[in-house]
mmCIF file of C-alpha atoms in Angstrom:
data_model
loop_
_atom_site.group_PDB
_atom_site.id
_atom_site.type_symbol
_atom_site.label_atom_id
_atom_site.label_comp_id
_atom_site.label_asym_id
_atom_site.label_seq_id
_atom_site.Cartn_x
_atom_site.Cartn_y
_atom_site.Cartn_z
ATOM 1 C CA UNK A 1 242.099 135.375 58.668
ATOM 2 C CA UNK A 2 241.020 138.529 55.851
ATOM 3 C CA UNK A 3 240.237 135.549 53.692
ATOM 4 C CA UNK A 4 238.033 133.905 56.082
ATOM 5 C CA UNK A 5 235.713 137.198 56.587
ATOM 6 C CA UNK A 6 235.627 137.529 52.931
ATOM 7 C CA UNK A 7 234.500 134.160 53.049
ATOM 8 C CA UNK A 8 231.735 134.362 55.835
ATOM 9 C CA UNK A 9 230.790 137.883 54.200
ATOM 10 C CA UNK A 10 230.193 135.806 51.013
ATOM 11 C CA UNK A 11 228.561 133.056 52.038
ATOM 12 C CA UNK A 12 225.944 135.442 54.342
ATOM 13 C CA UNK A 13 225.147 137.507 51.585
ATOM 14 C CA UNK A 14 224.718 134.313 49.451
ATOM 15 C CA UNK A 15 222.179 133.202 52.108
ATOM 16 C CA UNK A 16 220.172 136.002 52.056
ATOM 17 C CA UNK A 17 219.980 136.560 48.541
ATOM 18 C CA UNK A 18 218.604 133.145 48.240
ATOM 19 C CA UNK A 19 216.603 133.316 51.081
ATOM 20 C CA UNK A 20 214.811 136.929 49.530
ATOM 21 C CA UNK A 21 214.660 134.794 46.173
ATOM 22 C CA UNK A 22 212.938 131.646 47.899
ATOM 23 C CA UNK A 23 209.131 131.418 45.966
ATOM 24 C CA UNK A 24 206.452 133.033 47.468
ATOM 25 C CA UNK A 25 203.171 130.940 46.405
ATOM 26 C CA UNK A 26 200.928 132.498 48.859
ATOM 27 C CA UNK A 27 200.340 136.167 49.057
ATOM 28 C CA UNK A 28 198.897 137.318 52.528
ATOM 29 C CA UNK A 29 197.471 140.712 51.167
ATOM 30 C CA UNK A 30 195.029 138.666 48.657
ATOM 31 C CA UNK A 31 191.814 139.235 48.712
ATOM 32 C CA UNK A 32 190.995 135.971 48.623
ATOM 33 C CA UNK A 33 187.294 136.392 48.677
ATOM 34 C CA UNK A 34 187.338 137.848 45.710
ATOM 35 C CA UNK A 35 189.844 135.593 44.293
ATOM 36 C CA UNK A 36 187.053 132.796 44.985
ATOM 37 C CA UNK A 37 184.419 134.325 43.482
ATOM 38 C CA UNK A 38 186.483 134.916 40.262
ATOM 39 C CA UNK A 39 187.380 131.178 40.448
ATOM 40 C CA UNK A 40 184.217 130.132 40.455
ATOM 41 C CA UNK A 41 182.618 132.524 37.785
ATOM 42 C CA UNK A 42 185.998 131.127 35.786
ATOM 43 C CA UNK A 43 184.653 127.335 36.443
ATOM 44 C CA UNK A 44 181.334 127.420 35.521
ATOM 45 C CA UNK A 45 182.255 129.011 32.056
ATOM 46 C CA UNK A 46 184.847 126.048 31.870
ATOM 47 C CA UNK A 47 182.238 123.396 33.261
ATOM 48 C CA UNK A 48 184.823 122.849 36.404
ATOM 49 C CA UNK A 49 185.114 122.997 39.855
ATOM 50 C CA UNK A 50 187.196 125.009 41.752
ATOM 51 C CA UNK A 51 190.264 123.593 44.091
ATOM 52 C CA UNK A 52 191.344 125.811 46.498
ATOM 53 C CA UNK A 53 194.644 125.137 48.517
ATOM 54 C CA UNK A 54 194.572 126.511 51.893
ATOM 55 C CA UNK A 55 198.402 126.857 52.983
ATOM 56 C CA UNK A 56 201.154 129.266 53.682
ATOM 57 C CA UNK A 57 204.807 130.116 52.623
ATOM 58 C CA UNK A 58 205.655 129.148 56.278
ATOM 59 C CA UNK A 59 204.858 125.210 55.610
ATOM 60 C CA UNK A 60 207.275 123.093 53.701
ATOM 61 C CA UNK A 61 204.682 120.669 53.182
ATOM 62 C CA UNK A 62 202.204 123.023 51.466
ATOM 63 C CA UNK A 63 205.076 124.172 49.411
ATOM 64 C CA UNK A 64 205.730 120.541 48.204
ATOM 65 C CA UNK A 65 202.875 120.152 47.341
ATOM 66 C CA UNK A 66 202.402 123.201 45.106
ATOM 67 C CA UNK A 67 205.875 121.927 43.082
ATOM 68 C CA UNK A 68 204.109 118.492 42.971
ATOM 69 C CA UNK A 69 201.058 119.545 41.288
ATOM 70 C CA UNK A 70 203.246 121.385 38.630
ATOM 71 C CA UNK A 71 205.511 118.962 37.918
ATOM 72 C CA UNK A 72 203.526 115.430 38.234
ATOM 73 C CA UNK A 73 202.623 115.403 34.873
ATOM 74 C CA UNK A 74 199.232 112.937 35.193
ATOM 75 C CA UNK A 75 198.047 114.748 38.340
ATOM 76 C CA UNK A 76 198.794 118.575 36.420
ATOM 77 C CA UNK A 77 197.072 117.091 33.484
ATOM 78 C CA UNK A 78 193.832 115.958 35.826
ATOM 79 C CA UNK A 79 193.920 118.947 37.805
ATOM 80 C CA UNK A 80 193.945 121.325 34.628
ATOM 81 C CA UNK A 81 191.671 119.368 32.537
ATOM 82 C CA UNK A 82 188.418 119.555 35.868
ATOM 83 C CA UNK A 83 189.725 122.475 37.971
ATOM 84 C CA UNK A 84 190.266 126.322 38.147
ATOM 85 C CA UNK A 85 192.940 125.757 41.194
ATOM 86 C CA UNK A 86 193.564 128.388 43.527
ATOM 87 C CA UNK A 87 196.383 128.877 46.437
ATOM 88 C CA UNK A 88 194.593 130.861 49.457
ATOM 89 C CA UNK A 89 196.920 132.260 52.475
ATOM 90 C CA UNK A 90 196.799 130.786 56.053
ATOM 91 C CA UNK A 91 199.762 132.730 58.201
ATOM 92 C CA UNK A 92 200.359 135.353 61.047
ATOM 93 C CA UNK A 93 199.789 138.427 58.266
ATOM 94 C CA UNK A 94 196.491 137.117 57.252
ATOM 95 C CA UNK A 95 194.445 134.255 58.645
ATOM 96 C CA UNK A 96 191.791 134.646 56.055
ATOM 97 C CA UNK A 97 189.154 133.625 59.288
ATOM 98 C CA UNK A 98 185.795 134.967 56.967
ATOM 99 C CA UNK A 99 186.769 132.649 54.079
ATOM 100 C CA UNK A 100 187.986 129.503 56.054
ATOM 101 C CA UNK A 101 184.790 130.089 57.771
ATOM 102 C CA UNK A 102 182.776 129.832 54.862
ATOM 103 C CA UNK A 103 184.474 126.959 54.059
ATOM 104 C CA UNK A 104 183.738 124.617 56.708
ATOM 105 C CA UNK A 105 187.040 125.286 58.557
ATOM 106 C CA UNK A 106 189.295 123.360 56.752
ATOM 107 C CA UNK A 107 192.353 124.523 58.973
ATOM 108 C CA UNK A 108 191.348 121.460 61.350
ATOM 109 C CA UNK A 109 192.736 119.605 59.108
ATOM 110 C CA UNK A 110 196.288 121.062 59.227
ATOM 111 C CA UNK A 111 198.180 122.618 56.288
ATOM 112 C CA UNK A 112 198.045 121.984 53.247
ATOM 113 C CA UNK A 113 194.550 121.454 53.105
ATOM 114 C CA UNK A 114 192.490 121.351 49.771
ATOM 115 C CA UNK A 115 188.927 122.186 49.541
ATOM 116 C CA UNK A 116 186.728 121.322 46.399
ATOM 117 C CA UNK A 117 183.630 123.600 45.222
ATOM 118 C CA UNK A 118 181.295 122.991 42.714
ATOM 119 C CA UNK A 119 180.942 125.698 40.039
ATOM 120 C CA UNK A 120 177.949 127.735 42.144
ATOM 121 C CA UNK A 121 180.768 128.204 45.214
ATOM 122 C CA UNK A 122 179.261 125.084 47.238
ATOM 123 C CA UNK A 123 181.820 123.480 48.766
ATOM 124 C CA UNK A 124 181.656 119.674 48.497
ATOM 125 C CA UNK A 125 184.277 117.807 49.574
ATOM 126 C CA UNK A 126 187.839 118.859 52.423
ATOM 127 C CA UNK A 127 190.474 116.706 51.464
ATOM 128 C CA UNK A 128 193.301 116.544 54.449
ATOM 129 C CA UNK A 129 196.448 116.268 52.542
ATOM 130 C CA UNK A 130 198.309 113.769 54.903
ATOM 131 C CA UNK A 131 196.143 111.265 53.329
ATOM 132 C CA UNK A 132 197.961 111.639 50.176
ATOM 133 C CA UNK A 133 201.213 111.089 51.483
ATOM 134 C CA UNK A 134 203.747 108.197 51.390
ATOM 135 C CA UNK A 135 207.139 107.596 52.687
ATOM 136 C CA UNK A 136 207.615 111.358 52.996
ATOM 137 C CA UNK A 137 205.926 112.752 50.148
ATOM 138 C CA UNK A 138 202.952 112.917 47.768
ATOM 139 C CA UNK A 139 201.965 109.736 46.383
ATOM 140 C CA UNK A 140 200.662 109.704 42.855
ATOM 141 C CA UNK A 141 198.070 107.278 42.932
ATOM 142 C CA UNK A 142 196.390 108.539 45.243
ATOM 143 C CA UNK A 143 196.578 112.629 44.661
ATOM 144 C CA UNK A 144 195.313 111.240 41.070
ATOM 145 C CA UNK A 145 192.242 109.317 42.865
ATOM 146 C CA UNK A 146 191.347 112.708 44.868
ATOM 147 C CA UNK A 147 191.420 114.382 41.561
ATOM 148 C CA UNK A 148 189.509 111.998 39.620
ATOM 149 C CA UNK A 149 186.813 111.362 42.324
ATOM 150 C CA UNK A 150 186.243 114.676 42.824
ATOM 151 C CA UNK A 151 186.250 116.300 39.315
ATOM 152 C CA UNK A 152 182.618 117.560 37.313
ATOM 153 C CA UNK A 153 182.343 114.519 35.743
ATOM 154 C CA UNK A 154 182.265 112.138 39.176
ATOM 155 C CA UNK A 155 179.032 113.716 40.299
ATOM 156 C CA UNK A 156 177.544 114.199 36.920
ATOM 157 C CA UNK A 157 174.397 111.556 37.015
ATOM 158 C CA UNK A 158 174.343 110.977 33.734
ATOM 159 C CA UNK A 159 177.806 109.507 33.837
ATOM 160 C CA UNK A 160 176.353 106.402 35.612
ATOM 161 C CA UNK A 161 173.457 105.461 33.371
#
């Protein structure tokens, strides 16, 4: 009986430890408006667009998208070459209502949702990430197509001469 209590205690302690160390991607305390302003400045300097992923630590698909963008080599390369990437929190603690209003209410598509801004901070596109899925995962081909089609060169008239 004492062994069972010890095993139970260790199991509970381990679960608590693992849950408290879970990756926290979104920061409810962040100043999203200021973060976006800084991302726009950085994008302007680098000739890039800003890609905002709106979501929360409570959202399994948001975490899945974050990891996908980091670990798929082709997607990650397209992302880094063409975008300043930023994650904006949406949670009970901070819904960032004013920021999301200024972005055209992207939360209407669910979470995560992607918003593309140009280097002037103007919203170019809002992407429902459900359209980037296949078989309970994100589809590399679809995500690459999205990133490729909204990169700065894609909107440059000189590119089409």
